[in-house]
Amino acid sequence: MKGTFTLSIDGRQVHAEEGQTVLEAALAAGIDIPRLCWDPRLTPTAQCRLCLVRLEGQPGLVTSCTEKAQPGMVVVTEDDEIREVRKTILELMLSEHRLSCQTCDMDGECKLQDYAYLYGADERAFGLREFDTDPPNYTARDEAIRYDSSLCSQCERCVRVCSEVQGLDILTLMGLGSAAPQVSTAFEMPLQETDCEVCGNCIGACPTGALYERGSRGMGQLKNLEKVVTTCPYCGVGCQIALYVNRDLGRIVRVGSEIGLVPNDGSLCVKGRFGYDFIHSEDRLTHPLVKRNGRFEEATWEEALDLVAGKLGDIKSEHGPDAVAGLSSAKCTNEENYLFQKFMRAAVGTNNVDHCARLCHASTVAGLARAFGSGAMTNSIEELPRADVIFVIGSNTTECHPVLGAMIRRAAQDGRAHLIVADPRKIELTRYAQIHLQQASGSDVALVNAMMKVMLEEDLWDHRFVEERCENFEAFREEVLRTDLEEAAHVTGVPLSDIRRAARLYAGAERAAIIYSMGITQHTTGTDNVLTLANLAMLTGNVGRESTGVNPLRGQNNVQGACDVGALPDVYPGYQKVDDPDLRRKFEEAWGVTLPVEPGLTVVEMMNAAADGDIKGLYVMGENPMLSDPDIGHVKEGLERLDFLCVQDIFLSETAELADVVLPATCFAEKDGTFTSTERRIQRVRRAVAPPGEARPDWEILCDLASRMGYPMHYEHPSDVMDEIASVTPIYGGVHYERLEGTGLQWPSPTADHPGTPYLHKGRFARGKGRFHPVPYRPPAEVPDDEFPVVLTTGRKQEHWHTGTMSRRSRVLDWLLPHGELEMSPALADRYDVGDGETIRVISRRGSVEVTARVVDKPRPDSVFMAFHFREAPANVLTNPALDPIAKIPELKVCAVRLEKVAGEAEGEQEQ
Amino acid sequence: MSAVETKIVTRRVGVVPPFDLEAYRADSGCRALEKALSMTPAAVTEEVKRSGLVGRGGAGFPTGLKWELTAREEAESKYLICNADEGELGTHKDQLLLEGDPWRVLEGMTIAARAVGAGKGIIYFNEHFRSIAEQWEEMIRAAEQASLLGDDILGSGFGFRVKVCLGRGLYIAGEEMALIASIEGRRPTSRDKPPFPTQHGLFGLPTCVNNVETLANVPDIVERGADWFRSIGLEDDLGTRVITLSGDVKEERVREVAVGSSTLAEAIETFAGGTRSGRPVKAVQPGGGTSAFLAADALDTPIAQQAIARAGSSLGTAGIIVYEEGHSIVDAAVSCMEYYGRESCGRCAPCRIGTVRMLEILKQVQAGQARPGSLDQLRRIGYACAVSSTCGMGQAFPEPVLSALKLFPEEFESQLVAAPNATR
Amino acid sequence: MPPSEANWKPYRDLLRKFGPLEQDDVFRVLGAIQDAYGCIPREILQDVSERLHRPLAELYGAVTAYPGFRLAEPEADR
C-alpha cells in the first residue's frame, strides 16, 4: 500500500498519496486548478503554465502538475499575483487563437474559453491577428479527423496521447519552437499514409476545438448537446462512450469518451468513435414487414405480431415445440436475451435456442468450464498490461479489440511486459513481440504441447500449484511427454529454438497472462485448443492471481451476456444445466410452466435440421447467419426450406430478406438495458434517442409475442427484467441497476453486497480443482491438397465489424475500407502472377468468390486471409462447416482453397 | 586602478600550440588526469567539491555536488556532457578555450567522467564552431591512439569515449534539458525538474552536464589541490572568470580575471580600451545578453556574482556588453529581443508567445507607433514569462527589457504615439 | 536531384564512417546527412527511423525545429 499523508491546500487539510502531484491531490479534494495541457493519462509536461501555485516558504511559483505533494506542504492555489499571471498567459494564448467561438463546435466544452471567462482575460489585449482559414495540413482531405491550427494551444496532448496511450507516435509538433509550431505527421503525410488507426483519441484529448470530427462540424455546439454515457455496441471490450445528442435534430452527432471510466479511460477505437452513422441510417427498418406474394409489404404491429404468434403456434401444435428454433443475439441486451430464451423455453416450449457465441467462443465455454469450472475470461482488462509476460495466441488484438490492443502494445513498448505472439500471420502486435511463433493454422495444440514438454523437461513448472490446486496431472504429463519436439516443429512450422525460448520466457514469468480469441476457438479442435491453454496456465501456476490467467476476448459487445443469461441450448441463465432435474424444477417454479427436458440444437445443427425439414419455424433476433455462418450456400438452403421465418432486426439483412415477417427493432442507443463485456463486467446501456418510425425495443416485442402465445410476460422496464435475472442466476445474484452506475459490476456477484470479482479462481477453482486434460494434436478437418493447395483463414478488419450491417453504413468506416480484400504474401502473389489490387477468384469445395488481392508480407506463404464483413465478397461462402465434436463450433479459421487470377481490364485493353 | 589578469584556464592560450598533444604534455598536460586515475573517483569528487568550483555556464551550480549526485546513481552506464553550445550574446569565453587549449578541456572531461563514473561522453558544439569541432574529431582520434580515451585509459582500467555533436543553429539547444533532448533526436525543448539530469538524463541515464570553462578548471584543481584554488578569488566566489568585453568598446577582448579583483569600469578601461567613441558608459549588461542592464552608477561593482546581483543584474556568462552614451536603450532592448525572441523552445506558453509579442511591441515603440499602454503590456508579459517559465532562459529572456524600462523609462515613453514629443 | 530520388551513396558512405549506429548517434547522423546532402531527404530520414527504432514523426518534428536543418534541398544547389 502506498503511504498517505496530509498537506494544506488553500487552508484545507488534504489527504494525498505518496507519488501524487499537488494538482492530483487538489483535484482529489475537489479543489480546482486551471490547466490546459494536463491529462491524467499522460506524463505531465507543464506546458501551459496555468496550474502554477505558490508553496509557502519557497520563492517563486511552481507548476502543480509536476510538483510532487509532500507531507506538511502548504499550498496556495490562487492569490492576486497568480490570478494576474494566469490572466496574462490566457491573453497571450488568445492572441494567437482565432476567435470564432460563435461558430466553433467546441463552444461549451472548450477549456480555453472556460478559463478566459473565469479570469476575465481580454481576447484583444495583445492585438488581433489574421489567420488563413483552413490552411492545408495533414488532415486536409481526411474524412474522419480535421485539425485547425488556428485553434490550437500547442499543448501537445494529441501528440502525447498518440504516443503514450495509443503507442503509435503518428503526430509531432513541427517547426521552430518559437514560431507557433503546428501539429503534424512526419512530412505532413495524410494520416492514411501513416500507421494511424484513426482512433481519434487525439480529438478526445484536445482541450480546444483544434481537432474535431469532420462529420460533426456544424452539427451542434457542445453547449447545446446532451451527453448520454453508455456502452459501445461494437466489440466485447465494453468501452464506455458518450453519445452527444442534438435534441433539435433528434440525432446523435458526435461520440466521445470520458477519461476515468473503466475499461477504456477515455480511449476509443475507430469504430467506437466513427461507427455510429448506422443509428440514423435511411435503411433502418421503421415498420413491420410481411411478405405477400414474394414481396414485403408494411404491416401494423397488430397484424405482424398476430401472424408470428399464429404461425409459431401452428407449427408447435402440428409438429411439436422442437420444430421451432430461435437465434438470440449477442448484439441485444442481457434483458432481451434473457427474455428471448425464456420465450423459447417457456412460451414455445423448446430448448432450441442458441446464438452466434456458437460461432466464436463455444469452445471457450466448453473448454474452460471443463478445466476450471467457469467458461469466462479469468482476469480483468486493466490487469493484463501489468503482467510480466503476455502470451497472445490466435488474437489479432490491436485490430479486433483495439483499445485493449493498444494497452498491450504500450506495455510491450515500454518493456513493462514481454510479449509472445503466436499467430500464423505477422499481425501488428508481432512488431513489439520478443518472440513471434508463426505456427501453421490449426497447429496450436502441437505448439503448446511442445512448449509444455520443454517446461517438463527443464523443470520449469510450478510443482506446488499443480500439487495443491489441480488434478489429473499424470495423464496429462504422459500425453505431453509423448510429444516429439522435432515433429512438433515440423507440424507447426516454428523453429524448435523459438518454441524453447517461448516456453522459457512464459514459464519464467512471475505473472503470465494468456490472451486468445477466435484463432484458438474456431477450429474442429477448438475445445482441445482451449483445454491446452488451460493446461499451460495451470502447469505454471498462472491462474487465480492478478495479471495472469486464461483470457478469451469476446468478439461481440454482449456475447458474454447472451451466454450468461442462457441464450444457449443446454443451459439456463448462469450456466445452469437444463438436464439437471433440480435446476429445471427451480426454473419451472420461477416461470410457472413445465419446461422441456432435452438440450436443444446449436446454430449449425439448426441450419442442418432446417435443411432436413426437421425445423419448420425459425425466429431470428438480430443475427445474420446468411453472412456469419460457414457454408452460406447450405444456410440459404435451410432457411428457404422453412415453413416460417421471422427476423427481428434493425436492418433488412441478408437473412431478413428471406423472412416471412420482419419486425423493426431498436439499436443500443434507443433503449435501456445492460451488456456484459468480455471481462464479465455488467455495464449499463442507456437510451439516448427515440427509435425510428414504429421500431420497438426487442424486449417489448418479445413480451407481446409471448403474451399472444398464451404465456403473459410483462415488465415495466428492463431493470425489472434484471431483478428477475438476479433472482434465478446465482452469478448475477447481486446485480441491480442502481449498483451499475459508474463502473458496473464484474460477476460473480452473488449477493447485493458482493463487490464483484476482478479475477476468478482465487485460492480455489470454480469446479474445485483445476483439471488437466491430456490433449493429443489433431490436424484441421480440411488440409491443403493438390486440388485446393492454399489455406484460407478468416477474421476481421479494424474498420469493420461482423457482417458489416452497422460498420459499413458509417461514412468514415466505409471511406477507410470500402471493400473486402484477400491478403496474400508476395511469394504467393508471385506464384499466381497477381499484383496488388488485381482481382482474384477464391474457390473452395463449397463455393467461390471474387475479391481484390492485397499483396502484403503478413500471411504465411502457404496461406491467404479474408475478412468476413463484405456481402459482395462473402468469405463464408468458402468456409468449412465441419464442427468441433464437443462445442459444435465450425472450423471458420481453416479451409483449403484454390486461387485463380481473373483476367484483368488492363489485359483486355491491350487486346483492343 | 587598472584590472589585472589571473591566468589559469587561459594560461596556455596563445602560448602552447593547441591540438598538439606533445606540446600539451610538454607543458605539464595530462598530469592531472594521471593523478585522478590514481585516486578513487570519490576522492576526485571530494577535491572538486572542496575547491568550491561552481558552474561557469550561467547558473552557478556547485560542480562537486553535481558530480556527487551523478556518481551516487546506480546505472548500467552514465553520460558526461560538455556543453560547448556557447551562444549567449557578447560571450566568447568557451570558444577561446575550445580552440586555444582544447586538450585541457578534454582532460577536464575525462577527469569528470572518471569522478562520476561515466563511460560515454558527448561534447556539443555551437554550429558556429564547426571548424573547431572538426579539429576536435581529430584530437579525439589522437587521444584514443595515445590511450587518453578508450576502453582502458592509461592502463587504469577506466574507459571513456567522447562523441562530437555539432549544433544546428538553435540557441536554446544550449539549455541543459534542451541540449539533452537535442542529442536524443527529439525536439530541443526544456522541461521541469526534477528529475534532474543527474538522475534521469540522456536516454534516461544519469548525466552530468558541465560547461566548457567549468571543465577547464578541473585539471588545475586536481593537480594543485583545492586549497590552492581556494586562495584565488573571493571567499564566497572562488577562482577566476573568463570575461568577454564587447559592445561599444574600442576592442573586443576575452580576459581571465580573479573573481572580485576588478570592477566593471576597470575591466572596460584596461582590457577594452574604454568606449568606442570615448563617451562615457551609459549602461552595461554584465552577464551576457539575457542579463539585466546596469546603469553607469553601477560601474564600480566588482566582477563577482554576489556584487553584481546586489546591483540588480547577474554575472551569468560574464559577457560584459557595453553601451555608451548616445546608444538608444530602446534599440538595445530591441536587439536583445530580436536575438532571443525567436529562440524560445516553445514548451512554455508564456515564453513561446510572450517573447514574440514583446518583440512586436518593442518594434512598435522603436518605430514610434506604440500607444501608452504598450509599456505596461511589456511589463505584464515580461513578468508573467519570468515567473512562470520552466527554464533559466525563459525566466531571463524578458530581463533586458524589464530592466531597461526600469532604468530608462523616459526613453521608452518619449517614443510613444501620444507622448508630447513623439512627432520628431 | 529532388529528395524523392535520394541518391543513397553519400548516406551509405557516412554510415560506414559511423560504424554500428548507437542511439546517441542520432543527432550526429542527422547532422552528417544534412552536411552531405544540403538537406535531409525523406527516404533517408525514414531509414534512420527504422535503423534506430525511432518514430518517424518524432525525428521529423525534431529536424523541423532547427534552422540548420532543411527538408528540401536549397533552390540554388539544384
PDB file of C-alpha atoms in Angstrom, chain A residues 327-538:
ATOM      1  CA  LEU A 327     -31.485 -17.456 -32.670  1.00  0.00           C
ATOM      2  CA  SER A 328     -30.905 -14.924 -29.979  1.00  0.00           C
ATOM      3  CA  SER A 329     -28.434 -12.095 -30.328  1.00  0.00           C
ATOM      4  CA  ALA A 330     -25.105 -11.068 -28.887  1.00  0.00           C
ATOM      5  CA  LYS A 331     -25.972  -7.555 -30.068  1.00  0.00           C
ATOM      6  CA  CYS A 332     -29.014  -7.306 -27.797  1.00  0.00           C
ATOM      7  CA  THR A 333     -29.054  -6.590 -24.101  1.00  0.00           C
ATOM      8  CA  ASN A 334     -28.891  -9.113 -21.297  1.00  0.00           C
ATOM      9  CA  GLU A 335     -32.516  -8.438 -20.528  1.00  0.00           C
ATOM     10  CA  GLU A 336     -33.560  -9.142 -24.100  1.00  0.00           C
ATOM     11  CA  ASN A 337     -31.505 -12.306 -24.310  1.00  0.00           C
ATOM     12  CA  TYR A 338     -32.988 -13.462 -21.055  1.00  0.00           C
ATOM     13  CA  LEU A 339     -36.492 -12.812 -22.336  1.00  0.00           C
ATOM     14  CA  PHE A 340     -35.695 -14.468 -25.649  1.00  0.00           C
ATOM     15  CA  GLN A 341     -34.593 -17.749 -24.065  1.00  0.00           C
ATOM     16  CA  LYS A 342     -37.476 -17.527 -21.634  1.00  0.00           C
ATOM     17  CA  PHE A 343     -39.824 -17.018 -24.570  1.00  0.00           C
ATOM     18  CA  MET A 344     -38.401 -20.029 -26.400  1.00  0.00           C
ATOM     19  CA  ARG A 345     -38.351 -22.259 -23.334  1.00  0.00           C
ATOM     20  CA  ALA A 346     -41.495 -21.171 -21.529  1.00  0.00           C
ATOM     21  CA  ALA A 347     -43.790 -19.824 -24.270  1.00  0.00           C
ATOM     22  CA  VAL A 348     -42.777 -22.064 -27.182  1.00  0.00           C
ATOM     23  CA  GLY A 349     -41.518 -24.942 -25.051  1.00  0.00           C
ATOM     24  CA  THR A 350     -38.201 -25.832 -26.667  1.00  0.00           C
ATOM     25  CA  ASN A 351     -34.514 -25.584 -25.758  1.00  0.00           C
ATOM     26  CA  ASN A 352     -33.694 -24.839 -29.389  1.00  0.00           C
ATOM     27  CA  VAL A 353     -32.135 -21.522 -28.616  1.00  0.00           C
ATOM     28  CA  ASP A 354     -28.628 -20.514 -29.483  1.00  0.00           C
ATOM     29  CA  HIS A 355     -26.776 -17.507 -30.836  1.00  0.00           C
ATOM     30  CA  CYS A 356     -23.586 -16.590 -32.556  1.00  0.00           C
ATOM     31  CA  ALA A 357     -21.448 -17.341 -29.493  1.00  0.00           C
ATOM     32  CA  ARG A 358     -21.568 -20.774 -31.018  1.00  0.00           C
ATOM     33  CA  LEU A 359     -19.502 -19.415 -33.860  1.00  0.00           C
ATOM     34  CA  CYS A 360     -16.948 -17.625 -31.736  1.00  0.00           C
ATOM     35  CA  HIS A 361     -16.464 -18.945 -28.235  1.00  0.00           C
ATOM     36  CA  ALA A 362     -18.499 -22.112 -27.772  1.00  0.00           C
ATOM     37  CA  SER A 363     -15.184 -23.909 -27.406  1.00  0.00           C
ATOM     38  CA  THR A 364     -14.137 -21.454 -24.705  1.00  0.00           C
ATOM     39  CA  VAL A 365     -17.281 -22.089 -22.719  1.00  0.00           C
ATOM     40  CA  ALA A 366     -16.866 -25.852 -23.133  1.00  0.00           C
ATOM     41  CA  GLY A 367     -13.118 -25.949 -22.547  1.00  0.00           C
ATOM     42  CA  LEU A 368     -12.754 -23.570 -19.636  1.00  0.00           C
ATOM     43  CA  ALA A 369     -15.821 -24.989 -17.897  1.00  0.00           C
ATOM     44  CA  ARG A 370     -14.215 -28.444 -18.045  1.00  0.00           C
ATOM     45  CA  ALA A 371     -10.806 -27.273 -16.894  1.00  0.00           C
ATOM     46  CA  PHE A 372     -11.672 -24.513 -14.421  1.00  0.00           C
ATOM     47  CA  GLY A 373     -15.415 -24.695 -13.892  1.00  0.00           C
ATOM     48  CA  SER A 374     -16.202 -21.329 -15.473  1.00  0.00           C
ATOM     49  CA  GLY A 375     -16.145 -20.525 -19.151  1.00  0.00           C
ATOM     50  CA  ALA A 376     -15.196 -16.874 -18.996  1.00  0.00           C
ATOM     51  CA  MET A 377     -12.191 -14.592 -19.058  1.00  0.00           C
ATOM     52  CA  THR A 378     -10.398 -15.285 -15.794  1.00  0.00           C
ATOM     53  CA  ASN A 379      -8.910 -11.830 -15.232  1.00  0.00           C
ATOM     54  CA  SER A 380      -9.670  -8.164 -15.869  1.00  0.00           C
ATOM     55  CA  ILE A 381      -8.639  -5.982 -18.760  1.00  0.00           C
ATOM     56  CA  GLU A 382      -6.800  -3.461 -16.626  1.00  0.00           C
ATOM     57  CA  GLU A 383      -4.667  -6.243 -15.096  1.00  0.00           C
ATOM     58  CA  LEU A 384      -3.360  -7.541 -18.396  1.00  0.00           C
ATOM     59  CA  PRO A 385      -0.839  -4.792 -19.240  1.00  0.00           C
ATOM     60  CA  ARG A 386       0.667  -5.340 -15.792  1.00  0.00           C
ATOM     61  CA  ALA A 387       1.609  -8.950 -16.486  1.00  0.00           C
ATOM     62  CA  ASP A 388       5.316  -9.765 -16.847  1.00  0.00           C
ATOM     63  CA  VAL A 389       4.660 -11.899 -19.895  1.00  0.00           C
ATOM     64  CA  ILE A 390       1.659 -11.622 -22.172  1.00  0.00           C
ATOM     65  CA  PHE A 391       1.135 -14.606 -24.432  1.00  0.00           C
ATOM     66  CA  VAL A 392      -1.185 -13.621 -27.263  1.00  0.00           C
ATOM     67  CA  ILE A 393      -2.272 -16.606 -29.311  1.00  0.00           C
ATOM     68  CA  GLY A 394      -4.878 -16.517 -32.015  1.00  0.00           C
ATOM     69  CA  SER A 395      -5.928 -12.973 -31.231  1.00  0.00           C
ATOM     70  CA  ASN A 396      -5.250 -10.058 -33.535  1.00  0.00           C
ATOM     71  CA  THR A 397      -5.808  -7.822 -30.561  1.00  0.00           C
ATOM     72  CA  THR A 398      -4.887  -4.432 -31.978  1.00  0.00           C
ATOM     73  CA  GLU A 399      -7.207  -4.999 -34.921  1.00  0.00           C
ATOM     74  CA  CYS A 400     -10.154  -6.764 -33.272  1.00  0.00           C
ATOM     75  CA  HIS A 401     -10.095  -5.345 -29.740  1.00  0.00           C
ATOM     76  CA  PRO A 402      -8.248  -2.111 -30.473  1.00  0.00           C
ATOM     77  CA  VAL A 403      -8.496  -0.381 -27.127  1.00  0.00           C
ATOM     78  CA  LEU A 404      -7.178  -3.412 -25.267  1.00  0.00           C
ATOM     79  CA  GLY A 405      -4.706  -3.997 -28.085  1.00  0.00           C
ATOM     80  CA  ALA A 406      -3.260  -0.544 -27.566  1.00  0.00           C
ATOM     81  CA  MET A 407      -2.801  -1.266 -23.854  1.00  0.00           C
ATOM     82  CA  ILE A 408      -0.818  -4.402 -24.683  1.00  0.00           C
ATOM     83  CA  ARG A 409       1.187  -2.581 -27.316  1.00  0.00           C
ATOM     84  CA  ARG A 410       2.117   0.097 -24.792  1.00  0.00           C
ATOM     85  CA  ALA A 411       3.072  -2.431 -22.133  1.00  0.00           C
ATOM     86  CA  ALA A 412       5.339  -4.179 -24.633  1.00  0.00           C
ATOM     87  CA  GLN A 413       6.834  -0.943 -25.979  1.00  0.00           C
ATOM     88  CA  ASP A 414       7.774   0.219 -22.509  1.00  0.00           C
ATOM     89  CA  GLY A 415       9.284  -3.138 -21.670  1.00  0.00           C
ATOM     90  CA  ARG A 416       6.877  -3.441 -18.765  1.00  0.00           C
ATOM     91  CA  ALA A 417       5.709  -6.742 -20.236  1.00  0.00           C
ATOM     92  CA  HIS A 418       7.408  -9.248 -22.513  1.00  0.00           C
ATOM     93  CA  LEU A 419       5.184 -10.199 -25.386  1.00  0.00           C
ATOM     94  CA  ILE A 420       4.951 -13.587 -27.073  1.00  0.00           C
ATOM     95  CA  VAL A 421       2.691 -13.683 -30.115  1.00  0.00           C
ATOM     96  CA  ALA A 422       1.627 -16.947 -31.705  1.00  0.00           C
ATOM     97  CA  ASP A 423      -0.198 -16.271 -34.947  1.00  0.00           C
ATOM     98  CA  PRO A 424       0.001 -17.627 -38.476  1.00  0.00           C
ATOM     99  CA  ARG A 425       0.055 -14.042 -39.706  1.00  0.00           C
ATOM    100  CA  LYS A 426       2.507 -11.258 -38.975  1.00  0.00           C
ATOM    101  CA  ILE A 427      -0.133  -9.287 -37.136  1.00  0.00           C
ATOM    102  CA  GLU A 428       0.674  -5.805 -35.918  1.00  0.00           C
ATOM    103  CA  LEU A 429       1.500  -6.914 -32.380  1.00  0.00           C
ATOM    104  CA  THR A 430       4.385  -9.019 -33.686  1.00  0.00           C
ATOM    105  CA  ARG A 431       6.318  -5.768 -34.133  1.00  0.00           C
ATOM    106  CA  TYR A 432       6.525  -5.403 -30.376  1.00  0.00           C
ATOM    107  CA  ALA A 433       6.882  -9.097 -29.556  1.00  0.00           C
ATOM    108  CA  GLN A 434      10.006 -10.675 -28.133  1.00  0.00           C
ATOM    109  CA  ILE A 435       9.049 -13.841 -29.957  1.00  0.00           C
ATOM    110  CA  HIS A 436       6.687 -14.425 -32.867  1.00  0.00           C
ATOM    111  CA  LEU A 437       5.679 -18.027 -33.303  1.00  0.00           C
ATOM    112  CA  GLN A 438       4.222 -18.179 -36.812  1.00  0.00           C
ATOM    113  CA  GLN A 439       2.512 -21.511 -36.495  1.00  0.00           C
ATOM    114  CA  ALA A 440       0.559 -23.209 -39.272  1.00  0.00           C
ATOM    115  CA  SER A 441      -3.182 -22.607 -38.962  1.00  0.00           C
ATOM    116  CA  GLY A 442      -4.710 -25.269 -36.771  1.00  0.00           C
ATOM    117  CA  SER A 443      -1.459 -26.500 -35.204  1.00  0.00           C
ATOM    118  CA  ASP A 444      -1.956 -24.774 -31.855  1.00  0.00           C
ATOM    119  CA  VAL A 445      -2.185 -27.940 -29.774  1.00  0.00           C
ATOM    120  CA  ALA A 446       1.090 -29.186 -31.226  1.00  0.00           C
ATOM    121  CA  LEU A 447       2.710 -25.838 -30.478  1.00  0.00           C
ATOM    122  CA  VAL A 448       1.547 -25.525 -26.887  1.00  0.00           C
ATOM    123  CA  ASN A 449       2.167 -29.191 -26.103  1.00  0.00           C
ATOM    124  CA  ALA A 450       5.713 -28.734 -27.340  1.00  0.00           C
ATOM    125  CA  MET A 451       6.165 -25.680 -25.107  1.00  0.00           C
ATOM    126  CA  MET A 452       4.876 -27.675 -22.144  1.00  0.00           C
ATOM    127  CA  LYS A 453       7.176 -30.581 -22.947  1.00  0.00           C
ATOM    128  CA  VAL A 454      10.101 -28.177 -22.755  1.00  0.00           C
ATOM    129  CA  MET A 455       8.832 -26.974 -19.398  1.00  0.00           C
ATOM    130  CA  LEU A 456       8.512 -30.526 -18.088  1.00  0.00           C
ATOM    131  CA  GLU A 457      11.938 -31.490 -19.391  1.00  0.00           C
ATOM    132  CA  GLU A 458      13.625 -28.428 -17.993  1.00  0.00           C
ATOM    133  CA  ASP A 459      11.639 -28.480 -14.780  1.00  0.00           C
ATOM    134  CA  LEU A 460      10.122 -25.054 -15.398  1.00  0.00           C
ATOM    135  CA  TRP A 461       6.725 -25.862 -13.935  1.00  0.00           C
ATOM    136  CA  ASP A 462       5.017 -24.978 -10.690  1.00  0.00           C
ATOM    137  CA  HIS A 463       5.067 -28.204  -8.655  1.00  0.00           C
ATOM    138  CA  ARG A 464       3.287 -26.719  -5.705  1.00  0.00           C
ATOM    139  CA  PHE A 465       0.410 -25.222  -7.680  1.00  0.00           C
ATOM    140  CA  VAL A 466      -0.082 -28.468  -9.617  1.00  0.00           C
ATOM    141  CA  GLU A 467       0.058 -30.498  -6.450  1.00  0.00           C
ATOM    142  CA  GLU A 468      -2.290 -28.350  -4.381  1.00  0.00           C
ATOM    143  CA  ARG A 469      -4.704 -26.909  -6.895  1.00  0.00           C
ATOM    144  CA  CYS A 470      -5.027 -29.393  -9.772  1.00  0.00           C
ATOM    145  CA  GLU A 471      -5.981 -32.944 -10.655  1.00  0.00           C
ATOM    146  CA  ASN A 472      -5.366 -35.482 -13.430  1.00  0.00           C
ATOM    147  CA  PHE A 473      -1.778 -34.299 -13.846  1.00  0.00           C
ATOM    148  CA  GLU A 474      -0.234 -37.697 -14.514  1.00  0.00           C
ATOM    149  CA  ALA A 475      -2.416 -38.492 -17.522  1.00  0.00           C
ATOM    150  CA  PHE A 476      -1.656 -35.043 -18.898  1.00  0.00           C
ATOM    151  CA  ARG A 477       2.066 -35.411 -18.300  1.00  0.00           C
ATOM    152  CA  GLU A 478       2.165 -38.740 -20.097  1.00  0.00           C
ATOM    153  CA  GLU A 479       0.451 -37.233 -23.096  1.00  0.00           C
ATOM    154  CA  VAL A 480       2.724 -34.199 -23.263  1.00  0.00           C
ATOM    155  CA  LEU A 481       5.858 -36.301 -22.879  1.00  0.00           C
ATOM    156  CA  ARG A 482       4.728 -38.285 -25.899  1.00  0.00           C
ATOM    157  CA  THR A 483       5.146 -35.095 -27.972  1.00  0.00           C
ATOM    158  CA  ASP A 484       8.059 -35.394 -30.372  1.00  0.00           C
ATOM    159  CA  LEU A 485       9.597 -31.921 -30.401  1.00  0.00           C
ATOM    160  CA  GLU A 486      11.114 -32.248 -33.854  1.00  0.00           C
ATOM    161  CA  GLU A 487       7.775 -33.424 -35.183  1.00  0.00           C
ATOM    162  CA  ALA A 488       6.009 -30.509 -33.456  1.00  0.00           C
ATOM    163  CA  ALA A 489       8.445 -28.070 -35.027  1.00  0.00           C
ATOM    164  CA  HIS A 490       7.680 -29.633 -38.380  1.00  0.00           C
ATOM    165  CA  VAL A 491       3.882 -29.603 -37.958  1.00  0.00           C
ATOM    166  CA  THR A 492       3.767 -26.038 -36.670  1.00  0.00           C
ATOM    167  CA  GLY A 493       6.478 -24.722 -38.958  1.00  0.00           C
ATOM    168  CA  VAL A 494       8.013 -22.977 -35.927  1.00  0.00           C
ATOM    169  CA  PRO A 495      11.728 -23.465 -35.259  1.00  0.00           C
ATOM    170  CA  LEU A 496      12.283 -25.558 -32.174  1.00  0.00           C
ATOM    171  CA  SER A 497      14.605 -22.933 -30.767  1.00  0.00           C
ATOM    172  CA  ASP A 498      11.737 -20.424 -30.786  1.00  0.00           C
ATOM    173  CA  ILE A 499       9.450 -22.918 -29.095  1.00  0.00           C
ATOM    174  CA  ARG A 500      12.054 -23.387 -26.394  1.00  0.00           C
ATOM    175  CA  ARG A 501      12.577 -19.659 -25.962  1.00  0.00           C
ATOM    176  CA  ALA A 502       8.846 -19.062 -25.690  1.00  0.00           C
ATOM    177  CA  ALA A 503       8.489 -21.857 -23.158  1.00  0.00           C
ATOM    178  CA  ARG A 504      11.278 -20.461 -21.006  1.00  0.00           C
ATOM    179  CA  LEU A 505      10.021 -16.901 -21.231  1.00  0.00           C
ATOM    180  CA  TYR A 506       6.444 -17.800 -20.337  1.00  0.00           C
ATOM    181  CA  ALA A 507       7.408 -20.227 -17.582  1.00  0.00           C
ATOM    182  CA  GLY A 508       9.947 -17.802 -16.135  1.00  0.00           C
ATOM    183  CA  ALA A 509       7.432 -15.044 -15.559  1.00  0.00           C
ATOM    184  CA  GLU A 510       6.144 -14.200 -12.126  1.00  0.00           C
ATOM    185  CA  ARG A 511       2.843 -13.258 -13.717  1.00  0.00           C
ATOM    186  CA  ALA A 512       1.992 -14.540 -17.185  1.00  0.00           C
ATOM    187  CA  ALA A 513      -1.327 -13.917 -18.888  1.00  0.00           C
ATOM    188  CA  ILE A 514      -2.683 -15.747 -21.906  1.00  0.00           C
ATOM    189  CA  ILE A 515      -4.878 -13.812 -24.284  1.00  0.00           C
ATOM    190  CA  TYR A 516      -6.667 -15.627 -27.045  1.00  0.00           C
ATOM    191  CA  SER A 517      -9.552 -15.262 -29.357  1.00  0.00           C
ATOM    192  CA  MET A 518     -11.015 -16.921 -32.408  1.00  0.00           C
ATOM    193  CA  GLY A 519      -7.695 -18.097 -33.762  1.00  0.00           C
ATOM    194  CA  ILE A 520      -7.965 -20.642 -30.958  1.00  0.00           C
ATOM    195  CA  THR A 521     -11.691 -21.306 -30.856  1.00  0.00           C
ATOM    196  CA  GLN A 522     -12.873 -21.537 -34.458  1.00  0.00           C
ATOM    197  CA  HIS A 523     -11.436 -24.953 -35.157  1.00  0.00           C
ATOM    198  CA  THR A 524     -12.682 -28.503 -35.119  1.00  0.00           C
ATOM    199  CA  THR A 525     -10.126 -28.738 -32.316  1.00  0.00           C
ATOM    200  CA  GLY A 526     -11.438 -25.554 -30.644  1.00  0.00           C
ATOM    201  CA  THR A 527     -12.195 -27.186 -27.317  1.00  0.00           C
ATOM    202  CA  ASP A 528      -8.846 -29.024 -27.423  1.00  0.00           C
ATOM    203  CA  ASN A 529      -7.075 -25.747 -28.064  1.00  0.00           C
ATOM    204  CA  VAL A 530      -8.734 -24.123 -25.074  1.00  0.00           C
ATOM    205  CA  LEU A 531      -8.020 -27.098 -22.832  1.00  0.00           C
ATOM    206  CA  THR A 532      -4.383 -26.975 -23.882  1.00  0.00           C
ATOM    207  CA  LEU A 533      -4.109 -23.302 -22.911  1.00  0.00           C
ATOM    208  CA  ALA A 534      -5.774 -24.121 -19.596  1.00  0.00           C
ATOM    209  CA  ASN A 535      -3.151 -26.848 -19.119  1.00  0.00           C
ATOM    210  CA  LEU A 536      -0.389 -24.347 -19.832  1.00  0.00           C
ATOM    211  CA  ALA A 537      -1.670 -21.846 -17.303  1.00  0.00           C
ATOM    212  CA  MET A 538      -2.144 -24.474 -14.604  1.00  0.00           C
TER     213      MET A 538
END
